[in-house]
Amino acid sequence: ADASVVAFVVSPSFFDVMRIRAAEGRLFDDRDRAAPGRVVIVSRSFAQRYLQDGRGTIGSQVMMLGPNPLEVIGRYTRTSVR
């Protein structure tokens, strides 16, 4: 079934400014500038709700923000704040 989620398009500096660290995987960096819009970082609650397929969160494919799947490269939690 389709689900509605809130998504934000942010720059690599967003997580530094907001003082958020990755709980798993990584945050955006220069590698992602070469192919913008192909990767996504998700919250812990998103991962628990939508990525419960027995695999890890990192490397999962999700459909959002367009017709092409995005690769999950990182996961953050509220406790990731510095």
PDB file of N, CA and C in Angstrom:
ATOM      1  N   ALA A   1       0.836  -1.187   0.000  1.00  0.00           N
ATOM      2  CA  ALA A   1       0.000   0.000   0.000  1.00  0.00           C
ATOM      3  C   ALA A   1       0.875   1.242   0.000  1.00  0.00           C
ATOM      4  N   ASP A   2       0.422   2.252  -0.680  1.00  0.00           N
ATOM      5  CA  ASP A   2       1.136   3.521  -0.695  1.00  0.00           C
ATOM      6  C   ASP A   2       0.994   4.203   0.654  1.00  0.00           C
ATOM      7  N   ALA A   3       2.018   4.948   1.025  1.00  0.00           N
ATOM      8  CA  ALA A   3       2.001   5.671   2.294  1.00  0.00           C
ATOM      9  C   ALA A   3       2.446   7.103   2.046  1.00  0.00           C
ATOM     10  N   SER A   4       2.015   7.987   2.891  1.00  0.00           N
ATOM     11  CA  SER A   4       2.437   9.381   2.818  1.00  0.00           C
ATOM     12  C   SER A   4       3.497   9.632   3.880  1.00  0.00           C
ATOM     13  N   VAL A   5       4.575  10.289   3.475  1.00  0.00           N
ATOM     14  CA  VAL A   5       5.627  10.670   4.413  1.00  0.00           C
ATOM     15  C   VAL A   5       6.005  12.115   4.136  1.00  0.00           C
ATOM     16  N   VAL A   6       6.611  12.743   5.121  1.00  0.00           N
ATOM     17  CA  VAL A   6       7.120  14.100   4.959  1.00  0.00           C
ATOM     18  C   VAL A   6       8.590  13.975   4.571  1.00  0.00           C
ATOM     19  N   ALA A   7       8.963  14.619   3.475  1.00  0.00           N
ATOM     20  CA  ALA A   7      10.349  14.569   3.012  1.00  0.00           C
ATOM     21  C   ALA A   7      10.848  15.988   2.791  1.00  0.00           C
ATOM     22  N   PHE A   8      12.118  16.192   3.066  1.00  0.00           N
ATOM     23  CA  PHE A   8      12.756  17.488   2.848  1.00  0.00           C
ATOM     24  C   PHE A   8      13.977  17.286   1.974  1.00  0.00           C
ATOM     25  N   VAL A   9      14.197  18.173   1.045  1.00  0.00           N
ATOM     26  CA  VAL A   9      15.419  18.189   0.260  1.00  0.00           C
ATOM     27  C   VAL A   9      16.351  19.167   0.966  1.00  0.00           C
ATOM     28  N   VAL A  10      17.531  18.683   1.371  1.00  0.00           N
ATOM     29  CA  VAL A  10      18.458  19.509   2.148  1.00  0.00           C
ATOM     30  C   VAL A  10      19.850  19.439   1.539  1.00  0.00           C
ATOM     31  N   SER A  11      20.674  20.409   1.913  1.00  0.00           N
ATOM     32  CA  SER A  11      22.067  20.428   1.470  1.00  0.00           C
ATOM     33  C   SER A  11      22.905  19.575   2.426  1.00  0.00           C
ATOM     34  N   PRO A  12      24.123  19.214   1.984  1.00  0.00           N
ATOM     35  CA  PRO A  12      25.000  18.448   2.880  1.00  0.00           C
ATOM     36  C   PRO A  12      25.277  19.141   4.207  1.00  0.00           C
ATOM     37  N   SER A  13      25.241  20.463   4.243  1.00  0.00           N
ATOM     38  CA  SER A  13      25.544  21.181   5.480  1.00  0.00           C
ATOM     39  C   SER A  13      24.380  21.172   6.477  1.00  0.00           C
ATOM     40  N   PHE A  14      23.198  20.754   6.057  1.00  0.00           N
ATOM     41  CA  PHE A  14      22.026  20.751   6.936  1.00  0.00           C
ATOM     42  C   PHE A  14      22.298  20.018   8.246  1.00  0.00           C
ATOM     43  N   PHE A  15      22.878  18.835   8.170  1.00  0.00           N
ATOM     44  CA  PHE A  15      23.072  18.022   9.369  1.00  0.00           C
ATOM     45  C   PHE A  15      24.093  18.643  10.310  1.00  0.00           C
ATOM     46  N   ASP A  16      25.124  19.292   9.756  1.00  0.00           N
ATOM     47  CA  ASP A  16      26.081  20.007  10.616  1.00  0.00           C
ATOM     48  C   ASP A  16      25.398  21.173  11.321  1.00  0.00           C
ATOM     49  N   VAL A  17      24.641  21.946  10.557  1.00  0.00           N
ATOM     50  CA  VAL A  17      23.961  23.105  11.131  1.00  0.00           C
ATOM     51  C   VAL A  17      22.986  22.678  12.224  1.00  0.00           C
ATOM     52  N   MET A  18      22.259  21.596  11.983  1.00  0.00           N
ATOM     53  CA  MET A  18      21.277  21.097  12.953  1.00  0.00           C
ATOM     54  C   MET A  18      21.919  20.223  14.034  1.00  0.00           C
ATOM     55  N   ARG A  19      23.243  19.987  13.900  1.00  0.00           N
ATOM     56  CA  ARG A  19      24.004  19.198  14.872  1.00  0.00           C
ATOM     57  C   ARG A  19      23.466  17.782  15.010  1.00  0.00           C
ATOM     58  N   ILE A  20      23.207  17.157  13.860  1.00  0.00           N
ATOM     59  CA  ILE A  20      22.688  15.788  13.819  1.00  0.00           C
ATOM     60  C   ILE A  20      23.780  14.882  13.270  1.00  0.00           C
ATOM     61  N   ARG A  21      23.955  13.750  13.891  1.00  0.00           N
ATOM     62  CA  ARG A  21      24.926  12.747  13.451  1.00  0.00           C
ATOM     63  C   ARG A  21      24.189  11.509  12.951  1.00  0.00           C
ATOM     64  N   ALA A  22      24.868  10.737  12.139  1.00  0.00           N
ATOM     65  CA  ALA A  22      24.296   9.478  11.658  1.00  0.00           C
ATOM     66  C   ALA A  22      24.329   8.452  12.780  1.00  0.00           C
ATOM     67  N   ALA A  23      23.229   7.748  12.961  1.00  0.00           N
ATOM     68  CA  ALA A  23      23.185   6.635  13.908  1.00  0.00           C
ATOM     69  C   ALA A  23      23.615   5.348  13.208  1.00  0.00           C
ATOM     70  N   GLU A  24      23.477   5.336  11.884  1.00  0.00           N
ATOM     71  CA  GLU A  24      23.865   4.184  11.061  1.00  0.00           C
ATOM     72  C   GLU A  24      24.200   4.734   9.682  1.00  0.00           C
ATOM     73  N   GLY A  25      25.200   4.160   9.037  1.00  0.00           N
ATOM     74  CA  GLY A  25      25.565   4.625   7.706  1.00  0.00           C
ATOM     75  C   GLY A  25      26.273   5.961   7.757  1.00  0.00           C
ATOM     76  N   ARG A  26      25.931   6.840   6.807  1.00  0.00           N
ATOM     77  CA  ARG A  26      26.605   8.130   6.726  1.00  0.00           C
ATOM     78  C   ARG A  26      25.612   9.228   6.368  1.00  0.00           C
ATOM     79  N   LEU A  27      26.084  10.471   6.491  1.00  0.00           N
ATOM     80  CA  LEU A  27      25.307  11.623   6.064  1.00  0.00           C
ATOM     81  C   LEU A  27      25.773  12.020   4.670  1.00  0.00           C
ATOM     82  N   PHE A  28      25.169  13.043   4.095  1.00  0.00           N
ATOM     83  CA  PHE A  28      25.559  13.508   2.771  1.00  0.00           C
ATOM     84  C   PHE A  28      26.977  14.033   2.787  1.00  0.00           C
ATOM     85  N   ASP A  29      27.688  13.852   1.670  1.00  0.00           N
ATOM     86  CA  ASP A  29      29.021  14.418   1.509  1.00  0.00           C
ATOM     87  C   ASP A  29      29.262  14.701   0.036  1.00  0.00           C
ATOM     88  N   ASP A  30      30.504  15.017  -0.323  1.00  0.00           N
ATOM     89  CA  ASP A  30      30.819  15.404  -1.699  1.00  0.00           C
ATOM     90  C   ASP A  30      30.509  14.313  -2.721  1.00  0.00           C
ATOM     91  N   ARG A  31      30.530  13.054  -2.341  1.00  0.00           N
ATOM     92  CA  ARG A  31      30.187  11.972  -3.276  1.00  0.00           C
ATOM     93  C   ARG A  31      28.785  12.153  -3.830  1.00  0.00           C
ATOM     94  N   ASP A  32      27.914  12.738  -3.032  1.00  0.00           N
ATOM     95  CA  ASP A  32      26.514  12.864  -3.421  1.00  0.00           C
ATOM     96  C   ASP A  32      26.263  14.054  -4.345  1.00  0.00           C
ATOM     97  N   ARG A  33      27.196  14.977  -4.434  1.00  0.00           N
ATOM     98  CA  ARG A  33      27.045  16.134  -5.330  1.00  0.00           C
ATOM     99  C   ARG A  33      27.126  15.716  -6.794  1.00  0.00           C
ATOM    100  N   ALA A  34      27.891  14.669  -7.084  1.00  0.00           N
ATOM    101  CA  ALA A  34      28.061  14.205  -8.460  1.00  0.00           C
ATOM    102  C   ALA A  34      26.768  13.622  -9.033  1.00  0.00           C
ATOM    103  N   ALA A  35      25.931  13.065  -8.185  1.00  0.00           N
ATOM    104  CA  ALA A  35      24.671  12.450  -8.622  1.00  0.00           C
ATOM    105  C   ALA A  35      23.569  12.844  -7.661  1.00  0.00           C
ATOM    106  N   PRO A  36      23.207  14.135  -7.635  1.00  0.00           N
ATOM    107  CA  PRO A  36      22.193  14.571  -6.666  1.00  0.00           C
ATOM    108  C   PRO A  36      20.848  13.897  -6.901  1.00  0.00           C
ATOM    109  N   GLY A  37      20.137  13.690  -5.802  1.00  0.00           N
ATOM    110  CA  GLY A  37      18.803  13.134  -5.897  1.00  0.00           C
ATOM    111  C   GLY A  37      18.740  11.635  -6.011  1.00  0.00           C
ATOM    112  N   ARG A  38      19.838  10.931  -5.750  1.00  0.00           N
ATOM    113  CA  ARG A  38      19.835   9.468  -5.857  1.00  0.00           C
ATOM    114  C   ARG A  38      19.975   8.764  -4.517  1.00  0.00           C
ATOM    115  N   VAL A  39      20.219   9.535  -3.468  1.00  0.00           N
ATOM    116  CA  VAL A  39      20.382   8.951  -2.139  1.00  0.00           C
ATOM    117  C   VAL A  39      19.499   9.675  -1.146  1.00  0.00           C
ATOM    118  N   VAL A  40      19.236   8.998  -0.021  1.00  0.00           N
ATOM    119  CA  VAL A  40      18.353   9.559   0.998  1.00  0.00           C
ATOM    120  C   VAL A  40      18.840   9.129   2.376  1.00  0.00           C
ATOM    121  N   ILE A  41      18.608   9.978   3.349  1.00  0.00           N
ATOM    122  CA  ILE A  41      18.871   9.671   4.751  1.00  0.00           C
ATOM    123  C   ILE A  41      17.517   9.655   5.438  1.00  0.00           C
ATOM    124  N   VAL A  42      17.260   8.604   6.204  1.00  0.00           N
ATOM    125  CA  VAL A  42      15.939   8.446   6.818  1.00  0.00           C
ATOM    126  C   VAL A  42      16.030   8.485   8.331  1.00  0.00           C
ATOM    127  N   SER A  43      14.909   8.756   8.949  1.00  0.00           N
ATOM    128  CA  SER A  43      14.837   8.744  10.409  1.00  0.00           C
ATOM    129  C   SER A  43      14.687   7.313  10.916  1.00  0.00           C
ATOM    130  N   ARG A  44      14.942   7.135  12.180  1.00  0.00           N
ATOM    131  CA  ARG A  44      14.761   5.826  12.797  1.00  0.00           C
ATOM    132  C   ARG A  44      13.316   5.373  12.685  1.00  0.00           C
ATOM    133  N   SER A  45      12.387   6.289  12.906  1.00  0.00           N
ATOM    134  CA  SER A  45      10.968   5.903  12.841  1.00  0.00           C
ATOM    135  C   SER A  45      10.560   5.504  11.422  1.00  0.00           C
ATOM    136  N   PHE A  46      11.089   6.182  10.404  1.00  0.00           N
ATOM    137  CA  PHE A  46      10.810   5.795   9.016  1.00  0.00           C
ATOM    138  C   PHE A  46      11.334   4.386   8.756  1.00  0.00           C
ATOM    139  N   ALA A  47      12.579   4.143   9.160  1.00  0.00           N
ATOM    140  CA  ALA A  47      13.191   2.831   8.943  1.00  0.00           C
ATOM    141  C   ALA A  47      12.399   1.728   9.623  1.00  0.00           C
ATOM    142  N   GLN A  48      11.972   1.952  10.847  1.00  0.00           N
ATOM    143  CA  GLN A  48      11.207   0.935  11.569  1.00  0.00           C
ATOM    144  C   GLN A  48       9.857   0.673  10.917  1.00  0.00           C
ATOM    145  N   ARG A  49       9.239   1.710  10.406  1.00  0.00           N
ATOM    146  CA  ARG A  49       7.902   1.562   9.844  1.00  0.00           C
ATOM    147  C   ARG A  49       7.906   0.997   8.429  1.00  0.00           C
ATOM    148  N   TYR A  50       8.856   1.449   7.599  1.00  0.00           N
ATOM    149  CA  TYR A  50       8.802   1.118   6.180  1.00  0.00           C
ATOM    150  C   TYR A  50       9.891   0.178   5.679  1.00  0.00           C
ATOM    151  N   LEU A  51      10.912  -0.078   6.467  1.00  0.00           N
ATOM    152  CA  LEU A  51      12.017  -0.907   5.987  1.00  0.00           C
ATOM    153  C   LEU A  51      12.174  -2.186   6.801  1.00  0.00           C
ATOM    154  N   GLN A  52      11.097  -2.780   7.185  1.00  0.00           N
ATOM    155  CA  GLN A  52      11.120  -4.001   7.994  1.00  0.00           C
ATOM    156  C   GLN A  52      11.124  -5.246   7.114  1.00  0.00           C
ATOM    157  N   ASP A  53      12.182  -5.415   6.328  1.00  0.00           N
ATOM    158  CA  ASP A  53      12.241  -6.574   5.446  1.00  0.00           C
ATOM    159  C   ASP A  53      13.346  -7.552   5.817  1.00  0.00           C
ATOM    160  N   GLY A  54      13.929  -7.399   6.986  1.00  0.00           N
ATOM    161  CA  GLY A  54      14.962  -8.307   7.452  1.00  0.00           C
ATOM    162  C   GLY A  54      16.362  -7.907   7.019  1.00  0.00           C
ATOM    163  N   ARG A  55      16.487  -6.985   6.083  1.00  0.00           N
ATOM    164  CA  ARG A  55      17.794  -6.489   5.675  1.00  0.00           C
ATOM    165  C   ARG A  55      18.111  -5.259   6.509  1.00  0.00           C
ATOM    166  N   GLY A  56      19.312  -4.792   6.426  1.00  0.00           N
ATOM    167  CA  GLY A  56      19.651  -3.553   7.113  1.00  0.00           C
ATOM    168  C   GLY A  56      19.025  -2.361   6.414  1.00  0.00           C
ATOM    169  N   THR A  57      18.954  -1.280   7.110  1.00  0.00           N
ATOM    170  CA  THR A  57      18.427  -0.046   6.538  1.00  0.00           C
ATOM    171  C   THR A  57      19.323   0.443   5.405  1.00  0.00           C
ATOM    172  N   ILE A  58      20.635   0.456   5.614  1.00  0.00           N
ATOM    173  CA  ILE A  58      21.571   0.987   4.641  1.00  0.00           C
ATOM    174  C   ILE A  58      21.580   0.098   3.401  1.00  0.00           C
ATOM    175  N   GLY A  59      21.442   0.755   2.257  1.00  0.00           N
ATOM    176  CA  GLY A  59      21.401   0.030   0.993  1.00  0.00           C
ATOM    177  C   GLY A  59      20.000  -0.285   0.521  1.00  0.00           C
ATOM    178  N   SER A  60      19.007  -0.086   1.377  1.00  0.00           N
ATOM    179  CA  SER A  60      17.616  -0.308   0.976  1.00  0.00           C
ATOM    180  C   SER A  60      17.238   0.703  -0.095  1.00  0.00           C
ATOM    181  N   GLN A  61      16.296   0.338  -0.931  1.00  0.00           N
ATOM    182  CA  GLN A  61      15.778   1.221  -1.969  1.00  0.00           C
ATOM    183  C   GLN A  61      14.389   1.694  -1.562  1.00  0.00           C
ATOM    184  N   VAL A  62      14.129   2.993  -1.718  1.00  0.00           N
ATOM    185  CA  VAL A  62      12.809   3.546  -1.409  1.00  0.00           C
ATOM    186  C   VAL A  62      12.343   4.388  -2.582  1.00  0.00           C
ATOM    187  N   MET A  63      11.042   4.446  -2.751  1.00  0.00           N
ATOM    188  CA  MET A  63      10.438   5.275  -3.790  1.00  0.00           C
ATOM    189  C   MET A  63       9.855   6.508  -3.127  1.00  0.00           C
ATOM    190  N   MET A  64      10.413   7.671  -3.441  1.00  0.00           N
ATOM    191  CA  MET A  64       9.878   8.948  -2.966  1.00  0.00           C
ATOM    192  C   MET A  64      10.501  10.056  -3.790  1.00  0.00           C
ATOM    193  N   LEU A  65       9.859  11.180  -3.860  1.00  0.00           N
ATOM    194  CA  LEU A  65      10.377  12.358  -4.545  1.00  0.00           C
ATOM    195  C   LEU A  65      10.665  12.118  -6.022  1.00  0.00           C
ATOM    196  N   GLY A  66       9.865  11.303  -6.679  1.00  0.00           N
ATOM    197  CA  GLY A  66      10.045  11.083  -8.105  1.00  0.00           C
ATOM    198  C   GLY A  66       9.903   9.637  -8.500  1.00  0.00           C
ATOM    199  N   PRO A  67      10.104   9.346  -9.793  1.00  0.00           N
ATOM    200  CA  PRO A  67       9.852   8.000 -10.298  1.00  0.00           C
ATOM    201  C   PRO A  67      10.987   7.003 -10.083  1.00  0.00           C
ATOM    202  N   ASN A  68      12.164   7.469  -9.683  1.00  0.00           N
ATOM    203  CA  ASN A  68      13.314   6.580  -9.530  1.00  0.00           C
ATOM    204  C   ASN A  68      13.571   6.246  -8.068  1.00  0.00           C
ATOM    205  N   PRO A  69      13.983   5.000  -7.803  1.00  0.00           N
ATOM    206  CA  PRO A  69      14.269   4.628  -6.416  1.00  0.00           C
ATOM    207  C   PRO A  69      15.497   5.364  -5.888  1.00  0.00           C
ATOM    208  N   LEU A  70      15.476   5.633  -4.588  1.00  0.00           N
ATOM    209  CA  LEU A  70      16.599   6.264  -3.901  1.00  0.00           C
ATOM    210  C   LEU A  70      17.246   5.243  -2.984  1.00  0.00           C
ATOM    211  N   GLU A  71      18.554   5.303  -2.856  1.00  0.00           N
ATOM    212  CA  GLU A  71      19.272   4.396  -1.968  1.00  0.00           C
ATOM    213  C   GLU A  71      19.429   5.035  -0.602  1.00  0.00           C
ATOM    214  N   VAL A  72      19.094   4.291   0.442  1.00  0.00           N
ATOM    215  CA  VAL A  72      19.273   4.771   1.811  1.00  0.00           C
ATOM    216  C   VAL A  72      20.752   4.658   2.161  1.00  0.00           C
ATOM    217  N   ILE A  73      21.377   5.811   2.461  1.00  0.00           N
ATOM    218  CA  ILE A  73      22.798   5.814   2.829  1.00  0.00           C
ATOM    219  C   ILE A  73      23.015   6.076   4.307  1.00  0.00           C
ATOM    220  N   GLY A  74      21.967   6.516   5.007  1.00  0.00           N
ATOM    221  CA  GLY A  74      22.126   6.827   6.417  1.00  0.00           C
ATOM    222  C   GLY A  74      20.810   6.838   7.153  1.00  0.00           C
ATOM    223  N   ARG A  75      20.935   6.711   8.472  1.00  0.00           N
ATOM    224  CA  ARG A  75      19.776   6.778   9.359  1.00  0.00           C
ATOM    225  C   ARG A  75      20.174   7.608  10.558  1.00  0.00           C
ATOM    226  N   TYR A  76      19.269   8.473  10.974  1.00  0.00           N
ATOM    227  CA  TYR A  76      19.525   9.296  12.160  1.00  0.00           C
ATOM    228  C   TYR A  76      18.411   9.090  13.163  1.00  0.00           C
ATOM    229  N   THR A  77      18.684   9.440  14.400  1.00  0.00           N
ATOM    230  CA  THR A  77      17.666   9.419  15.438  1.00  0.00           C
ATOM    231  C   THR A  77      17.716  10.752  16.153  1.00  0.00           C
ATOM    232  N   ARG A  78      16.731  11.024  16.919  1.00  0.00           N
ATOM    233  CA  ARG A  78      16.734  12.271  17.692  1.00  0.00           C
ATOM    234  C   ARG A  78      17.879  12.275  18.683  1.00  0.00           C
ATOM    235  N   THR A  79      18.307  11.109  19.120  1.00  0.00           N
ATOM    236  CA  THR A  79      19.422  11.051  20.051  1.00  0.00           C
ATOM    237  C   THR A  79      20.766  11.216  19.345  1.00  0.00           C
ATOM    238  N   SER A  80      20.738  11.370  17.997  1.00  0.00           N
ATOM    239  CA  SER A  80      21.977  11.599  17.249  1.00  0.00           C
ATOM    240  C   SER A  80      22.463  13.027  17.379  1.00  0.00           C
ATOM    241  N   VAL A  81      21.669  13.894  17.981  1.00  0.00           N
ATOM    242  CA  VAL A  81      22.033  15.301  18.100  1.00  0.00           C
ATOM    243  C   VAL A  81      23.244  15.438  19.012  1.00  0.00           C
ATOM    244  N   ARG A  82      24.219  16.223  18.581  1.00  0.00           N
ATOM    245  CA  ARG A  82      25.448  16.433  19.376  1.00  0.00           C
ATOM    246  C   ARG A  82      25.179  17.261  20.583  1.00  0.00           C
TER     247      ARG A  82
END
